[in-house]
């Protein structure tokens, strides 16, 4: 499966103590004239114009620390958008028909995953909860949306999840999904105009344990049952996002029931023409009270 990415994309970095948005290209890091929040507030066309102008300017000098690829955008997530995800949720759940009903309904499941200040930099270790016994990565294509809900670009996402907690009761979704270090995003927003058709992108998940492959699987965004535009429209229905938003589109890769993440695992998620996210896993040592 190819994982080549376009040569340009928006990245957030810290240079000489200053946080800024840049265009990452083969020629270097080219400064943008506004923050990501300001660009997404201005809209998709403004993003395109700003990127083109940045590429015409000289790249910045000095070493750059890569930051989380968002600044003021909330990260939301869609659930049960692939047949495999529906099957897995039914298998794990004490109340089984709720996931089938979501999968078949007109209204999708959309929930808040992380405020921007909780999103770690790309490649940072992600967590397994101390009070969970069954945990998995969830490789997903994430949409970067402007303030009008239009798709500007894409990121690779890992929406880490506790299957044991959500399986006990679907009302525990927030605890299964939202905790420190429970989300990873790749470093560069690849513009939708450069990535081509995103409805048939290969997604590959590899989990290594002690240097050996413990699980690997592959799927495609072609298997999603809802359009990206529909998911985005529901996110913006009755809810404004003045600085844009990020929306994870659901996972179609779920390891078998006997598999759970362990402390020290290494996760790699690759999405064609979007990028690669790699991160280690650690188990929380916090108490379970």
Coordinates of N, CA, C and O in Angstrom, one line a residue, residues 51-151:
X51 N -1.4 29.7 1.7 CA -0.4 28.7 1.4 C 0.4 29.0 0.2 O 1.6 28.9 0.1
X52 N -0.3 29.4 -0.9 CA 0.3 29.8 -2.1 C 1.3 30.9 -1.9 O 2.4 31.0 -2.5
X53 N 0.9 31.9 -1.2 CA 1.7 33.1 -0.9 C 2.9 32.7 -0.1 O 4.0 33.2 -0.3
X54 N 2.7 31.8 0.9 CA 3.8 31.4 1.8 C 4.9 30.6 0.9 O 6.1 30.8 1.1
X55 N 4.5 29.8 0.0 CA 5.4 29.1 -0.8 C 6.2 30.0 -1.7 O 7.3 29.6 -2.2
X56 N 5.7 31.1 -2.0 CA 6.4 32.1 -2.9 C 7.5 32.9 -2.1 O 8.3 33.6 -2.6
X57 N 7.4 32.8 -0.7 CA 8.3 33.5 0.1 C 9.5 32.6 0.5 O 9.4 31.3 0.4
X58 N 10.6 33.2 1.1 CA 11.7 32.4 1.5 C 11.4 31.6 2.7 O 10.6 32.0 3.6
X59 N 11.9 30.4 2.9 CA 11.7 29.6 4.1 C 12.3 30.2 5.3 O 13.3 31.0 5.2
X60 N 11.8 29.9 6.5 CA 12.4 30.4 7.7 C 13.6 29.6 8.1 O 13.8 28.5 7.7
X61 N 14.5 30.3 8.8 CA 15.7 29.6 9.3 C 15.7 29.3 10.7 O 14.8 29.8 11.5
X62 N 16.5 28.4 11.2 CA 16.6 28.0 12.6 C 15.9 26.7 12.8 O 15.1 26.2 11.9
X63 N 16.2 26.0 13.9 CA 15.6 24.7 14.2 C 14.2 24.9 14.6 O 13.8 25.9 15.2
X64 N 13.3 24.0 14.3 CA 11.9 24.1 14.6 C 11.4 22.9 15.4 O 11.7 21.7 15.0
X65 N 10.7 23.1 16.4 CA 10.1 22.1 17.2 C 8.6 21.9 16.7 O 7.9 22.8 16.7
X66 N 8.3 20.6 16.4 CA 7.0 20.4 15.8 C 6.0 20.3 17.0 O 6.2 19.6 18.0
X67 N 4.9 21.0 16.8 CA 3.8 21.1 17.8 C 2.6 20.3 17.3 O 2.5 19.9 16.2
X68 N 1.6 20.2 18.2 CA 0.3 19.6 17.7 C -0.2 20.4 16.5 O 0.0 21.6 16.5
X69 N -0.8 19.8 15.6 CA -1.2 20.5 14.3 C -2.4 21.4 14.4 O -2.9 21.9 13.4
X70 N -2.9 21.6 15.6 CA -4.0 22.5 15.8 C -3.7 23.5 16.9 O -2.8 23.3 17.7
X71 N -4.5 24.6 16.9 CA -4.3 25.6 17.9 C -5.6 25.8 18.7 O -5.6 25.6 19.9
X72 N -6.7 26.3 18.1 CA -7.9 26.6 18.8 C -9.1 25.7 18.3 O -10.2 26.0 18.6
X73 N -8.8 24.6 17.6 CA -9.8 23.7 17.1 C -10.1 22.6 18.1 O -9.2 21.9 18.5
X74 N -11.4 22.4 18.3 CA -11.8 21.2 19.1 C -11.6 20.0 18.1 O -11.8 20.1 16.9
X75 N -11.4 18.8 18.7 CA -11.4 17.6 18.0 C -12.6 16.8 18.3 O -12.8 16.5 19.5
X76 N -13.4 16.4 17.3 CA -14.6 15.6 17.5 C -14.4 14.3 16.8 O -13.4 14.1 16.1
X77 N -15.3 13.4 17.1 CA -15.1 12.0 16.5 C -16.5 11.5 16.1 O -17.5 11.8 16.7
X78 N -16.5 10.7 15.0 CA -17.6 9.9 14.6 C -17.5 8.5 14.9 O -16.4 7.9 14.9
X79 N -18.6 7.8 15.3 CA -18.5 6.4 15.7 C -19.3 5.5 14.8 O -20.3 6.0 14.2
X80 N -18.9 4.3 14.7 CA -19.7 3.2 14.0 C -20.0 3.6 12.6 O -21.1 3.6 12.1
X81 N -18.9 4.0 11.9 CA -19.1 4.4 10.5 C -18.6 3.4 9.5 O -18.8 3.5 8.3
X82 N -18.0 2.3 10.0 CA -17.6 1.2 9.2 C -18.3 -0.1 9.7 O -18.6 -0.2 10.9
X83 N -18.5 -1.0 8.8 CA -19.1 -2.3 9.2 C -18.3 -3.0 10.3 O -18.8 -3.5 11.2
X84 N -17.0 -3.0 10.1 CA -16.1 -3.7 11.1 C -16.2 -3.1 12.5 O -16.3 -3.8 13.5
X85 N -16.4 -1.8 12.5 CA -16.5 -1.1 13.8 C -17.9 -1.4 14.5 O -17.9 -1.7 15.7
X86 N -18.9 -1.5 13.7 CA -20.2 -1.9 14.2 C -20.1 -3.3 14.8 O -20.6 -3.6 15.9
X87 N -19.5 -4.2 14.0 CA -19.4 -5.6 14.5 C -18.7 -5.7 15.8 O -19.1 -6.4 16.8
X88 N -17.6 -4.9 15.9 CA -16.7 -5.0 17.1 C -17.5 -4.4 18.3 O -17.5 -5.0 19.4
X89 N -18.2 -3.3 18.1 CA -19.0 -2.7 19.2 C -20.1 -3.7 19.7 O -20.4 -3.8 20.9
X90 N -20.8 -4.4 18.7 CA -21.8 -5.3 19.1 C -21.2 -6.5 19.9 O -21.8 -6.9 20.9
X91 N -20.0 -6.9 19.5 CA -19.4 -8.0 20.2 C -19.0 -7.7 21.6 O -19.1 -8.5 22.6
X92 N -18.6 -6.4 21.8 CA -18.1 -6.0 23.2 C -19.2 -5.6 24.1 O -19.0 -5.5 25.3
X93 N -20.3 -5.2 23.6 CA -21.3 -4.5 24.3 C -22.3 -5.4 25.1 O -22.7 -6.5 24.6
X94 N -22.6 -5.0 26.3 CA -23.6 -5.6 27.1 C -25.0 -5.3 26.5 O -25.9 -6.1 26.6
X95 N -25.2 -4.1 26.0 CA -26.4 -3.7 25.3 C -26.1 -3.6 23.8 O -25.5 -2.6 23.3
X96 N -26.4 -4.7 23.0 CA -25.9 -4.9 21.7 C -26.6 -4.1 20.6 O -25.9 -3.6 19.7
X97 N -27.9 -3.9 20.7 CA -28.6 -3.4 19.5 C -28.3 -1.9 19.3 O -28.6 -1.4 18.2
X98 N -27.8 -1.2 20.3 CA -27.6 0.3 20.2 C -26.6 0.6 19.0 O -26.8 1.6 18.3
X99 N -25.6 -0.2 18.8 CA -24.6 0.1 17.8 C -25.2 -0.2 16.4 O -24.9 0.5 15.4
X100 N -26.0 -1.3 16.3 CA -26.6 -1.6 15.0 C -27.5 -0.5 14.6 O -27.6 -0.1 13.5
X101 N -28.3 0.1 15.6 CA -29.2 1.1 15.3 C -28.5 2.4 14.9 O -28.9 3.1 14.0
X102 N -27.3 2.7 15.5 CA -26.5 3.9 15.1 C -26.0 3.7 13.7 O -26.0 4.6 12.8
X103 N -25.5 2.5 13.4 CA -24.9 2.2 12.1 C -26.0 2.4 11.0 O -25.6 2.9 9.9
X104 N -27.2 2.0 11.2 CA -28.3 2.1 10.2 C -29.0 3.4 10.2 O -29.8 3.6 9.2
X105 N -28.9 4.2 11.2 CA -29.7 5.4 11.3 C -29.2 6.5 10.4 O -28.1 6.5 9.9
X106 N -30.1 7.4 10.1 CA -29.7 8.6 9.3 C -28.8 9.5 10.0 O -27.8 10.0 9.5
X107 N -29.0 9.7 11.3 CA -28.2 10.6 12.2 C -27.0 9.8 12.6 O -27.1 8.8 13.3
X108 N -25.8 10.3 12.4 CA -24.5 9.6 12.8 C -24.3 9.9 14.3 O -24.8 10.8 14.9
X109 N -23.4 9.1 14.9 CA -22.9 9.4 16.2 C -21.7 10.3 16.1 O -20.7 10.1 15.4
X110 N -21.8 11.5 16.7 CA -20.7 12.5 16.8 C -20.5 12.9 18.2 O -21.5 13.3 18.9
X111 N -19.3 12.9 18.7 CA -19.0 13.2 20.1 C -17.7 13.9 20.2 O -16.8 13.8 19.3
X112 N -17.6 14.7 21.2 CA -16.4 15.5 21.5 C -15.3 14.5 22.0 O -15.5 13.7 22.8
X113 N -14.1 14.7 21.4 CA -13.0 13.9 21.8 C -12.0 14.7 22.6 O -11.6 14.2 23.7
X114 N -11.5 15.8 22.2 CA -10.5 16.6 22.9 C -10.6 18.1 22.6 O -10.8 18.4 21.5
X115 N -10.5 18.9 23.6 CA -10.2 20.3 23.4 C -8.8 20.4 22.9 O -8.0 19.6 23.2
X116 N -8.5 21.5 22.2 CA -7.1 21.6 21.7 C -6.0 21.5 22.7 O -4.9 21.0 22.3
X117 N -6.2 22.0 23.9 CA -5.1 22.1 24.8 C -4.7 20.7 25.3 O -3.7 20.5 25.9
X118 N -5.6 19.7 25.1 CA -5.3 18.3 25.5 C -4.6 17.5 24.4 O -4.2 16.3 24.7
X119 N -4.4 18.0 23.2 CA -3.8 17.2 22.1 C -2.3 17.3 22.2 O -1.7 18.4 22.1
X120 N -1.6 16.2 22.4 CA -0.1 16.2 22.5 C 0.5 16.4 21.1 O -0.1 16.2 20.1
X121 N 1.8 16.7 21.1 CA 2.5 16.8 19.8 C 2.6 15.4 19.1 O 2.4 14.4 19.8
X122 N 2.7 15.4 17.8 CA 2.8 14.2 17.1 C 3.9 13.2 17.6 O 5.0 13.7 17.9
X123 N 3.6 12.0 17.7 CA 4.6 11.0 18.2 C 4.7 10.9 19.7 O 5.4 10.0 20.1
X124 N 4.0 11.7 20.4 CA 4.0 11.6 21.9 C 3.4 10.3 22.3 O 2.5 9.7 21.7
X125 N 3.8 9.7 23.5 CA 3.2 8.5 23.9 C 1.7 8.6 24.2 O 1.3 9.6 24.8
X126 N 1.0 7.6 23.9 CA -0.5 7.6 24.2 C -0.8 6.6 25.3 O 0.0 5.6 25.4
X127 N -1.9 6.8 25.9 CA -2.1 6.1 27.2 C -3.1 5.0 27.1 O -4.1 5.0 26.4
X128 N -2.9 4.0 28.0 CA -3.9 3.0 28.3 C -4.4 3.3 29.7 O -3.5 3.4 30.6
X129 N -5.7 3.3 30.0 CA -6.2 3.7 31.3 C -5.8 2.6 32.3 O -5.8 1.4 32.0
X130 N -5.6 3.0 33.5 CA -5.3 2.1 34.6 C -6.5 1.2 35.0 O -6.4 0.1 35.5
X131 N -7.7 1.8 34.7 CA -9.0 1.1 35.1 C -9.6 0.3 34.0 O -10.8 0.0 34.0
X132 N -8.9 0.1 32.9 CA -9.4 -0.6 31.7 C -8.6 -1.9 31.5 O -7.4 -2.0 31.8
X133 N -9.3 -2.9 31.0 CA -8.7 -4.2 30.7 C -8.6 -4.6 29.3 O -8.0 -5.6 28.9
X134 N -9.2 -3.7 28.4 CA -9.3 -4.1 27.0 C -9.2 -2.8 26.2 O -10.1 -2.0 26.2
X135 N -8.1 -2.6 25.5 CA -7.8 -1.3 24.9 C -7.2 -1.4 23.5 O -6.4 -2.3 23.3
X136 N -7.6 -0.5 22.6 CA -7.1 -0.6 21.3 C -6.9 0.8 20.7 O -7.4 1.8 21.1
X137 N -5.9 0.8 19.7 CA -5.8 2.1 18.9 C -7.0 2.1 17.9 O -7.5 1.0 17.5
X138 N -7.4 3.3 17.5 CA -8.4 3.4 16.4 C -7.8 4.3 15.3 O -7.9 5.5 15.4
X139 N -7.3 3.7 14.3 CA -6.7 4.5 13.2 C -7.8 5.1 12.3 O -8.8 4.4 11.9
X140 N -7.8 6.4 12.1 CA -8.8 7.2 11.5 C -8.3 8.3 10.6 O -7.3 8.9 10.9
X141 N -9.0 8.5 9.5 CA -8.8 9.8 8.7 C -9.5 10.9 9.5 O -10.7 10.8 9.8
X142 N -8.8 12.0 9.7 CA -9.4 13.1 10.4 C -9.6 14.3 9.4 O -8.6 14.6 8.6
X143 N -10.7 14.9 9.4 CA -11.0 16.0 8.5 C -10.7 17.3 9.2 O -11.0 17.5 10.4
X144 N -10.0 18.2 8.6 CA -9.8 19.6 9.1 C -10.8 20.5 8.4 O -10.8 20.6 7.2
X145 N -11.6 21.1 9.2 CA -12.8 21.8 8.6 C -12.6 23.3 8.9 O -12.1 23.7 10.0
X146 N -13.1 24.2 8.0 CA -13.0 25.6 8.2 C -14.3 26.0 9.0 O -15.1 25.1 9.4
X147 N -14.4 27.3 9.3 CA -15.5 27.7 10.1 C -16.9 27.5 9.5 O -17.9 27.6 10.2
X148 N -16.9 27.3 8.2 CA -18.2 27.0 7.5 C -18.5 25.5 7.4 O -19.5 25.1 6.8
X149 N -17.6 24.7 7.9 CA -17.7 23.2 7.8 C -17.2 22.6 6.6 O -17.5 21.4 6.3
X150 N -16.5 23.4 5.8 CA -15.9 22.8 4.5 C -14.6 22.1 4.8 O -13.8 22.5 5.6
X151 N -14.4 21.0 4.0 CA -13.1 20.2 4.2 C -11.9 21.0 3.7 O -11.9 21.3 2.5

